[in-house]
JSON list of C-alpha atoms in Angstrom, two decimals:
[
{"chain": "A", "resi": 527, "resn": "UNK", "atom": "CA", "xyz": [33.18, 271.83, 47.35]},
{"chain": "A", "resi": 528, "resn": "UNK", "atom": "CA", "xyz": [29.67, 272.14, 48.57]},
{"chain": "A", "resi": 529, "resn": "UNK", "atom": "CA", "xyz": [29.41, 275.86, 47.15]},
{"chain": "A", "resi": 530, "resn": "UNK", "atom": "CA", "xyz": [30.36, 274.32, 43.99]},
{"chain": "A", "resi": 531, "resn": "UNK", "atom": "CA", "xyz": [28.13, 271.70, 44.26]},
{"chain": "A", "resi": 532, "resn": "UNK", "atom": "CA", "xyz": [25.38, 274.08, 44.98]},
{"chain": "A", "resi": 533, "resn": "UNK", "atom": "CA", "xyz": [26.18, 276.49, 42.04]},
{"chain": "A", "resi": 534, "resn": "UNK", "atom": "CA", "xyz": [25.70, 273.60, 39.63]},
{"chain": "A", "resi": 535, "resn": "UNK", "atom": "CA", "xyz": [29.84, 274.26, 38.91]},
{"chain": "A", "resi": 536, "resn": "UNK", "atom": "CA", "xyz": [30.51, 270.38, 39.22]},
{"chain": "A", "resi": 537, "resn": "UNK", "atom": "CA", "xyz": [28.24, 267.32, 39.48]},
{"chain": "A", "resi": 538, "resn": "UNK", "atom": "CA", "xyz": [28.15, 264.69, 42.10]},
{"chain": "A", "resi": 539, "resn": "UNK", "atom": "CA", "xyz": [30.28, 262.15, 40.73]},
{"chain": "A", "resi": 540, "resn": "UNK", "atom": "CA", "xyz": [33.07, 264.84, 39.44]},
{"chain": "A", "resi": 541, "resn": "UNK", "atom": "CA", "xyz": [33.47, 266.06, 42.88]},
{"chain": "A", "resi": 542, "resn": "UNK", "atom": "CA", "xyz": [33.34, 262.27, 44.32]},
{"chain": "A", "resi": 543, "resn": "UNK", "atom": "CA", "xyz": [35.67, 261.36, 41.75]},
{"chain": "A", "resi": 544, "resn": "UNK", "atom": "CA", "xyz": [37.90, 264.45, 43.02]},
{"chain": "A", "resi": 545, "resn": "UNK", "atom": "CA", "xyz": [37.99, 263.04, 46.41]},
{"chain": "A", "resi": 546, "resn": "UNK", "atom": "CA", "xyz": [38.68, 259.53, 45.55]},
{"chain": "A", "resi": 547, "resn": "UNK", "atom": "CA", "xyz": [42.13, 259.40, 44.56]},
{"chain": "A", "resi": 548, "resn": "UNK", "atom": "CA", "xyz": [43.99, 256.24, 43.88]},
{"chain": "A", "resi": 549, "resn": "UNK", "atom": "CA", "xyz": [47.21, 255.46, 45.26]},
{"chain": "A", "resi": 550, "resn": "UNK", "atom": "CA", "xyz": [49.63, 256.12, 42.64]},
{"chain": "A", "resi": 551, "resn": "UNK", "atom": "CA", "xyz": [48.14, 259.74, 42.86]},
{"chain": "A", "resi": 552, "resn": "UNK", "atom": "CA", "xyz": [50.48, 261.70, 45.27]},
{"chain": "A", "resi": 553, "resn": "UNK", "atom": "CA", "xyz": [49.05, 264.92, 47.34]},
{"chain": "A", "resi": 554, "resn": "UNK", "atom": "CA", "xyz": [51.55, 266.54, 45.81]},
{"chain": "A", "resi": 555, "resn": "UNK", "atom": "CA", "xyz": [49.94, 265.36, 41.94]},
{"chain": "A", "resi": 556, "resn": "UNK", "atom": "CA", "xyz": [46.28, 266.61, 43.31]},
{"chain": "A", "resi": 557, "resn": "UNK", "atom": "CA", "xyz": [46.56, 270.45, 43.45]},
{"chain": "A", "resi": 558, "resn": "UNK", "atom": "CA", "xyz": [46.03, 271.88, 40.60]},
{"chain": "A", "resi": 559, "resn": "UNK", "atom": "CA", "xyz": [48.74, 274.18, 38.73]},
{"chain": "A", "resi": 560, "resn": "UNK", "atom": "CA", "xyz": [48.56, 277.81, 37.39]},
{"chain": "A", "resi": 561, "resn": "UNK", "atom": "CA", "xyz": [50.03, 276.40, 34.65]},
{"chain": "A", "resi": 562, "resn": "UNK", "atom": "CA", "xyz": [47.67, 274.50, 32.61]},
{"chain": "A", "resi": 563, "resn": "UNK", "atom": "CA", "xyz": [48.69, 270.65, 32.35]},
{"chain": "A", "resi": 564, "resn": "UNK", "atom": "CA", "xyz": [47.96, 267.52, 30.10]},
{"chain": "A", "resi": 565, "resn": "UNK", "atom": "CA", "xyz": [47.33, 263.77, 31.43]},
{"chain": "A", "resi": 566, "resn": "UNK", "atom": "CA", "xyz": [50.41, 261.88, 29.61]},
{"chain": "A", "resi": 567, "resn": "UNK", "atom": "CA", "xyz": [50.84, 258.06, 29.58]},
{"chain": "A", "resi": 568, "resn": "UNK", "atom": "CA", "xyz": [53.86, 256.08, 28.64]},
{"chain": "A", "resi": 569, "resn": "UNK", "atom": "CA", "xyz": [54.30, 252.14, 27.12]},
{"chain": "A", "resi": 570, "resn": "UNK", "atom": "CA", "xyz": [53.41, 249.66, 29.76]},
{"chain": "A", "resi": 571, "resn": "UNK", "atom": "CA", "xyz": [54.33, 246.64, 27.94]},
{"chain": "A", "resi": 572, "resn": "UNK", "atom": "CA", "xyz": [54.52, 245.07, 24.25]},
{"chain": "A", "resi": 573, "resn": "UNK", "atom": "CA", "xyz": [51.96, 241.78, 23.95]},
{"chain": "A", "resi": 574, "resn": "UNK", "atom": "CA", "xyz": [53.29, 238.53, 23.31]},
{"chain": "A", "resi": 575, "resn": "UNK", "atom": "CA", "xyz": [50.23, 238.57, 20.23]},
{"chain": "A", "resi": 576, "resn": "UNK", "atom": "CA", "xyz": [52.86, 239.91, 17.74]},
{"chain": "A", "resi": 577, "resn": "UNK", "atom": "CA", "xyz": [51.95, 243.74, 17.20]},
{"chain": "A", "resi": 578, "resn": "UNK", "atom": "CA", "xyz": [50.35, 244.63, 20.19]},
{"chain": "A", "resi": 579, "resn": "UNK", "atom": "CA", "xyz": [51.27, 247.18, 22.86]},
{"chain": "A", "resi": 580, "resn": "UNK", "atom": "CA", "xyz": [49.69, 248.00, 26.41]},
{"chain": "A", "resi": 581, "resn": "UNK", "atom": "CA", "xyz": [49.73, 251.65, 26.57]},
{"chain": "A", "resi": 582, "resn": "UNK", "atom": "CA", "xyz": [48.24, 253.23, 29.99]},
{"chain": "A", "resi": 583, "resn": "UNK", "atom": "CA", "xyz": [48.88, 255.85, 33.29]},
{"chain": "A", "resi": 584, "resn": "UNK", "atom": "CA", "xyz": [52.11, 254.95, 35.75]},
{"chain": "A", "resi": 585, "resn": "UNK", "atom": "CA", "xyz": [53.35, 256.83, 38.96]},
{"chain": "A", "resi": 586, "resn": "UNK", "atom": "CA", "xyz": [53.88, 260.06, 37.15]},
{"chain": "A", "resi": 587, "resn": "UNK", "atom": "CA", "xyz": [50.49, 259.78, 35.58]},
{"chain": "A", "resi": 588, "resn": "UNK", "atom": "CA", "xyz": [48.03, 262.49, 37.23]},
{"chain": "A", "resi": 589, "resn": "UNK", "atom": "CA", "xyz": [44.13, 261.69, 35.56]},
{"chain": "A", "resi": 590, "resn": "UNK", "atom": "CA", "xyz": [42.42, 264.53, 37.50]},
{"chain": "A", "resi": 591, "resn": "UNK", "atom": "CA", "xyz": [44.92, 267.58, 37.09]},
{"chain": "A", "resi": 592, "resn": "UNK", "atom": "CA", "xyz": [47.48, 266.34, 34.59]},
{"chain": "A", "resi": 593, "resn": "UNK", "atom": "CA", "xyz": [51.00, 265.41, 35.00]},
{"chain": "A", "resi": 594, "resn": "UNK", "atom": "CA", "xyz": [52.78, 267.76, 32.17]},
{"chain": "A", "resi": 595, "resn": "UNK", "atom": "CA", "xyz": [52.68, 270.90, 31.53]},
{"chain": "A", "resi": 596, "resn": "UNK", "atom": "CA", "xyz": [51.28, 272.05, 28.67]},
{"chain": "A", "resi": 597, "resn": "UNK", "atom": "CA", "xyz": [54.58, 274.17, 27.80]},
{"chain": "A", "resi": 598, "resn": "UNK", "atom": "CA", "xyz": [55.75, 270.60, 27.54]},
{"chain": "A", "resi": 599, "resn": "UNK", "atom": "CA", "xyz": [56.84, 269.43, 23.73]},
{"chain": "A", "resi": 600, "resn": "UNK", "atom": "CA", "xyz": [55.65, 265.27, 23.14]},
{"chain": "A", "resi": 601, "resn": "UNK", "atom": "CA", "xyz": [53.82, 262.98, 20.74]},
{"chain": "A", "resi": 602, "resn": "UNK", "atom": "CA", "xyz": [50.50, 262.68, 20.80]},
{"chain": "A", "resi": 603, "resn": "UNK", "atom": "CA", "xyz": [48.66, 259.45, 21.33]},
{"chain": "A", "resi": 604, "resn": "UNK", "atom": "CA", "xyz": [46.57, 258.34, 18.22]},
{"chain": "A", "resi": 605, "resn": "UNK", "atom": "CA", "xyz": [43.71, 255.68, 18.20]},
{"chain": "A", "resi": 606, "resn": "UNK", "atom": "CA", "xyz": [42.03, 254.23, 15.34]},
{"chain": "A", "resi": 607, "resn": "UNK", "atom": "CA", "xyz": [38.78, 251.88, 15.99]},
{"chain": "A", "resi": 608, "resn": "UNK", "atom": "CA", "xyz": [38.47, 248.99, 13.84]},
{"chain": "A", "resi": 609, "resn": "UNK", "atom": "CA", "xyz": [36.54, 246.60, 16.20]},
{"chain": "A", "resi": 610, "resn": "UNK", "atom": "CA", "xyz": [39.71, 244.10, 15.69]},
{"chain": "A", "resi": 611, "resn": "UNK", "atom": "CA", "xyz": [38.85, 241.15, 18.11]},
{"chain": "A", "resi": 612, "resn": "UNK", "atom": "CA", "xyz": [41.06, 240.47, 20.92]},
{"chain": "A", "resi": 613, "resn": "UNK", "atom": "CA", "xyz": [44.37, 238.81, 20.03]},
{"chain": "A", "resi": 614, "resn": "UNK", "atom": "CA", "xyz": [45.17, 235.57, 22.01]},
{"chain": "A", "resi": 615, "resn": "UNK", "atom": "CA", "xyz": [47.22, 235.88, 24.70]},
{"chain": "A", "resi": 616, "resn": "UNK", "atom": "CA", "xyz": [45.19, 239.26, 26.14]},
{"chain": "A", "resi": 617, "resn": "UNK", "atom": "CA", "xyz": [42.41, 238.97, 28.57]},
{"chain": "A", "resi": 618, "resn": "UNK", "atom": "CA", "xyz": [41.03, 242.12, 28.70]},
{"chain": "A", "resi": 619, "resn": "UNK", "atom": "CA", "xyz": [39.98, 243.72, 32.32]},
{"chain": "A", "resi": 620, "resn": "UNK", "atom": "CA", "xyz": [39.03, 246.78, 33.91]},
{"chain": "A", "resi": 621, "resn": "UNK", "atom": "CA", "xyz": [42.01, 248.11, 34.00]},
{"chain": "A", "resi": 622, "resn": "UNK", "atom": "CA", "xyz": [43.74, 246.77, 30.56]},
{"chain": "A", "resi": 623, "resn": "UNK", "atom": "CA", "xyz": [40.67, 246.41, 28.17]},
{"chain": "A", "resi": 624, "resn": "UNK", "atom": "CA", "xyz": [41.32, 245.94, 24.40]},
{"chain": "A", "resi": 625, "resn": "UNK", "atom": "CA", "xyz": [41.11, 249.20, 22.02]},
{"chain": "A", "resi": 626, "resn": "UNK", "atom": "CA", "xyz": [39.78, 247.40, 19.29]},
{"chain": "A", "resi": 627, "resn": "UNK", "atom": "CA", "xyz": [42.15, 249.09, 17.14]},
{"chain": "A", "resi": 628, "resn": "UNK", "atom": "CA", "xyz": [45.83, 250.38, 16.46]},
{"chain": "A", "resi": 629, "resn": "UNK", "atom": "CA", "xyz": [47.39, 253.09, 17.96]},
{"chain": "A", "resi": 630, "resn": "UNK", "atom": "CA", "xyz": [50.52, 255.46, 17.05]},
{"chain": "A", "resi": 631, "resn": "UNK", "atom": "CA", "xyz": [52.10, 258.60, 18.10]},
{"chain": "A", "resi": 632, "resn": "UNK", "atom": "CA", "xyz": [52.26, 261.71, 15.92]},
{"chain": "A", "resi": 633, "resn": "UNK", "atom": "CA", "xyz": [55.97, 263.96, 15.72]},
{"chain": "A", "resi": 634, "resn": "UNK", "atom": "CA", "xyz": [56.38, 265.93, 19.15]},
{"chain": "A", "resi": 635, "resn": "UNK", "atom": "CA", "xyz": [54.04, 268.72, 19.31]},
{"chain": "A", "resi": 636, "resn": "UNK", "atom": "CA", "xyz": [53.62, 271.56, 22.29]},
{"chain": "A", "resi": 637, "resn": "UNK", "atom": "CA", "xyz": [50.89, 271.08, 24.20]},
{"chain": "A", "resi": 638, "resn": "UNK", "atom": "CA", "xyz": [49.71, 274.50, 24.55]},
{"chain": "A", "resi": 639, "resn": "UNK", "atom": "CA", "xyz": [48.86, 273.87, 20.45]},
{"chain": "A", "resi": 640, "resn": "UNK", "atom": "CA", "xyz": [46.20, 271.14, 21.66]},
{"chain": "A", "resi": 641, "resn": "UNK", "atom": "CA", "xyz": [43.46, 274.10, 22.23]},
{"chain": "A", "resi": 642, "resn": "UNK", "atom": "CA", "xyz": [40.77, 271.26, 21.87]},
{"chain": "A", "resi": 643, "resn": "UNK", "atom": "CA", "xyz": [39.87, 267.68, 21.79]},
{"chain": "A", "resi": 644, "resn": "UNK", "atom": "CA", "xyz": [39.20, 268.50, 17.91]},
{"chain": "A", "resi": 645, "resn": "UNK", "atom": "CA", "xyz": [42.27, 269.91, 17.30]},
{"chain": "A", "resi": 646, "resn": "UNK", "atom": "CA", "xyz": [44.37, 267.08, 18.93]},
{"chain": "A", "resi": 647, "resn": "UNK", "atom": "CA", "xyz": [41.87, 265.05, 16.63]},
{"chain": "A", "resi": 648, "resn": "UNK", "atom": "CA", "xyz": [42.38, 267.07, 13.85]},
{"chain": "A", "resi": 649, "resn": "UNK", "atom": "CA", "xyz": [45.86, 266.04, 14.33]},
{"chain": "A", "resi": 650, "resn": "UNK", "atom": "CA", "xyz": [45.67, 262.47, 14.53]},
{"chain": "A", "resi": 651, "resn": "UNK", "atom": "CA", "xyz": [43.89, 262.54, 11.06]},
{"chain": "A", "resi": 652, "resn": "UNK", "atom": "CA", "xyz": [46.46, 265.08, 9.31]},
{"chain": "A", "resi": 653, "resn": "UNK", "atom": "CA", "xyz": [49.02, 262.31, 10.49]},
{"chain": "A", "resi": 654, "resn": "UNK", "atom": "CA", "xyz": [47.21, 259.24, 9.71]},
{"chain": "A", "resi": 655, "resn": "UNK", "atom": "CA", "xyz": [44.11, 259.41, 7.96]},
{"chain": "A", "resi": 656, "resn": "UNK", "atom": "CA", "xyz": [40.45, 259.31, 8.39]},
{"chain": "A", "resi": 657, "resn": "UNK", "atom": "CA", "xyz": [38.97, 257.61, 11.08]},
{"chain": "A", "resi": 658, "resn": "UNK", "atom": "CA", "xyz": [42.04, 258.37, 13.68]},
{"chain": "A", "resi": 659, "resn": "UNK", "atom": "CA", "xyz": [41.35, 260.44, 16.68]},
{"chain": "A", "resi": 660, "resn": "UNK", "atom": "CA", "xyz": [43.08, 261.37, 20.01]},
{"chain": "A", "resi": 661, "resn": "UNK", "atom": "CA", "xyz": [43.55, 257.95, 22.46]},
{"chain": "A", "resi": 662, "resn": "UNK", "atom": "CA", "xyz": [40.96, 258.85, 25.44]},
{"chain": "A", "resi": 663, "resn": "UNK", "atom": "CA", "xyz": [41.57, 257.04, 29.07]},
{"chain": "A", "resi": 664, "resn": "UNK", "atom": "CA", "xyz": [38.66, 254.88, 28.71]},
{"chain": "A", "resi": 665, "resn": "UNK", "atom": "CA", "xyz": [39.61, 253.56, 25.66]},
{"chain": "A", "resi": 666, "resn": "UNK", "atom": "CA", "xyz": [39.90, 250.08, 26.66]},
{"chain": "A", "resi": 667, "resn": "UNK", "atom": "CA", "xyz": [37.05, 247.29, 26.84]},
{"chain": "A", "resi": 668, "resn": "UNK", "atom": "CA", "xyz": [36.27, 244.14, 28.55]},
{"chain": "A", "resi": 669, "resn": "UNK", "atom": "CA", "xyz": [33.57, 241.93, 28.80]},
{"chain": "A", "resi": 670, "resn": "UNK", "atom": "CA", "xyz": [32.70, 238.73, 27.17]},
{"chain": "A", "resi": 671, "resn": "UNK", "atom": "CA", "xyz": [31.11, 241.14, 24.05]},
{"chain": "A", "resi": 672, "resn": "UNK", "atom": "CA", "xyz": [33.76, 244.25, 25.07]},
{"chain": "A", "resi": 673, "resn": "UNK", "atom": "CA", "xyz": [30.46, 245.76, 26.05]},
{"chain": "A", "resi": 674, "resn": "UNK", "atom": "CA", "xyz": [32.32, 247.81, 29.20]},
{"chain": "A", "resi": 675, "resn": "UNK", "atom": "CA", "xyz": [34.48, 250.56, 29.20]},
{"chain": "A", "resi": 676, "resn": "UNK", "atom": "CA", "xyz": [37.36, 250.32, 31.34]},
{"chain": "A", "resi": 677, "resn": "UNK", "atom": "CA", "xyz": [40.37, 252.75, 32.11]},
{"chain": "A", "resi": 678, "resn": "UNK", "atom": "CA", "xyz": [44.04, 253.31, 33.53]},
{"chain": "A", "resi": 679, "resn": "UNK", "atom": "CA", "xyz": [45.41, 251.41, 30.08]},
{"chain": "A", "resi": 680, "resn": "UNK", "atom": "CA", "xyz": [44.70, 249.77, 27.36]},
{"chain": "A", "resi": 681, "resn": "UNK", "atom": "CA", "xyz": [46.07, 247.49, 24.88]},
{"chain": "A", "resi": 682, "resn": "UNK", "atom": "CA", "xyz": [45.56, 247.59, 21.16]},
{"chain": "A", "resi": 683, "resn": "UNK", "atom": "CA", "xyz": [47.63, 246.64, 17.56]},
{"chain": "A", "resi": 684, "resn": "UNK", "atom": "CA", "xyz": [50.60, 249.09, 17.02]},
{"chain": "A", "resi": 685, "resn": "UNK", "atom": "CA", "xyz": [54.30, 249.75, 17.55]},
{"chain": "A", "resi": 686, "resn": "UNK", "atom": "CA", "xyz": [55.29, 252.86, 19.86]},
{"chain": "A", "resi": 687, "resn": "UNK", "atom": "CA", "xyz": [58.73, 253.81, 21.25]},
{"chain": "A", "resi": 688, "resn": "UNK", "atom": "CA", "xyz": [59.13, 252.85, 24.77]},
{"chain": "A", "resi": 689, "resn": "UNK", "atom": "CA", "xyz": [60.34, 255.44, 27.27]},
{"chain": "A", "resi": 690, "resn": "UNK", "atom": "CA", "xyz": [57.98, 258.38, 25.64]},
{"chain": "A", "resi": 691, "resn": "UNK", "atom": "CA", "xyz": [55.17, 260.27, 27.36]},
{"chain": "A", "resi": 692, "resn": "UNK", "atom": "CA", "xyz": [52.50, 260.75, 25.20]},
{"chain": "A", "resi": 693, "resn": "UNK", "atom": "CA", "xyz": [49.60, 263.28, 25.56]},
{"chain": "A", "resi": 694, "resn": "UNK", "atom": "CA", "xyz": [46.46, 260.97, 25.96]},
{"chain": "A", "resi": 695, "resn": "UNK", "atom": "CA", "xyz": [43.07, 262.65, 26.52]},
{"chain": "A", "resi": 696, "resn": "UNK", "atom": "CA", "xyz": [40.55, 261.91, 29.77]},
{"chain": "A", "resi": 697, "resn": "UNK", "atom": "CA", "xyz": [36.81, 262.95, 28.83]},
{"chain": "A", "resi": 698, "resn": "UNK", "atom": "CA", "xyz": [35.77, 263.44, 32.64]},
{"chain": "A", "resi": 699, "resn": "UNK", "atom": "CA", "xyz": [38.25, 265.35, 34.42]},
{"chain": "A", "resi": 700, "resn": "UNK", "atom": "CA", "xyz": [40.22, 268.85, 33.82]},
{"chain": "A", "resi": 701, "resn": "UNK", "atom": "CA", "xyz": [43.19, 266.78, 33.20]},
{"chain": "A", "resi": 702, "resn": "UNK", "atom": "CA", "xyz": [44.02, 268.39, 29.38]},
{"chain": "A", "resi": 703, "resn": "UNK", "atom": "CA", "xyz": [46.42, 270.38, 27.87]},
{"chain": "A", "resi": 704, "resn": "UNK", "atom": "CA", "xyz": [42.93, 272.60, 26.76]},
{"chain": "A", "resi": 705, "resn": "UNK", "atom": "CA", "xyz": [41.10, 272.88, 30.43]}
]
């Protein structure tokens, strides 16, 4: 790591944050594949606020190498900001902010076909319109004003089918279907 370090390959707190591994992140989940892999995440829970889901990482969820392969064939997790205040019965946190917004899944696509964050975008829109865009890790806020960006899951407005992975994006590790 230090001959990365010193070739300007990765930055201090992408190697720190390569070391650090949480729990639910086996040894086994933190070597990285030959075959290139996607960060998936799964329904958490559905909010008592009517309309509301938690989506977010669980054990099989790997944020710094991925978890699926990207020969794998699922939806794709959409996000559309509308700065929609919190709904009671959420208390946004660290680790379950609020999206501000509603989220839904596109039809199954291969993840080899998500060459980009733009074309997984790309794909949100063609589904849903304008304004929609790949759902990104840190997605979720918190704070009295949502000023802070959280991570792990997040809840927002929107009905998903439990028991689905769903290709989610991570803007700080090599944890996409594209790295």
């Amino acid at each position: 790591m230090r001959k990365l370090l010193r070739q300007g390959i990765i930055g201090l707190s992408a190697a720190a944050s390569l070391t650090l591994l949480p729990a639910a992140v086996t040894p086994a989940q933190a070597v990285p594949s030959a075959i290139p892999s996607g960060m998936t995440w799964t329904v958490l829970a559905e909010g008592t606020a009517n309309g509301t889901v938690r989506v977010g990482a669980d054990s099989a969820t790997d944020p710094y190498y991925g978890d699926t392969p990207a020969t794998a064939t699922l939806p794709l997790l959409c996000l559309r900001v509308t700065g929609s205040g919190v709904p009671s019965g959420i208390t946004p946190d660290f680790y379950a902010g609020w999206a501000r917004g509603t989220v839904a899944a596109t039809p199954p696509v291969q993840g080899k076909a998500l060459t980009s964050l733009a074309v997984a975008d790309n794909l949100c829109v063609q589904y849903y319109g304008s304004g929609w865009r790949m759902a990104e890790f840190h997605d979720g806020r918190y704070g009295s004003n949502l000023e802070s960006s959280g991570g792990w899951s997040f809840w927002a407005h929107g009905y998903l089918p439990e028991n689905t992975r769903f290709w989610t994006t991570i803007n700080d590790q090599p944890a996409n279907p594209w790295n």
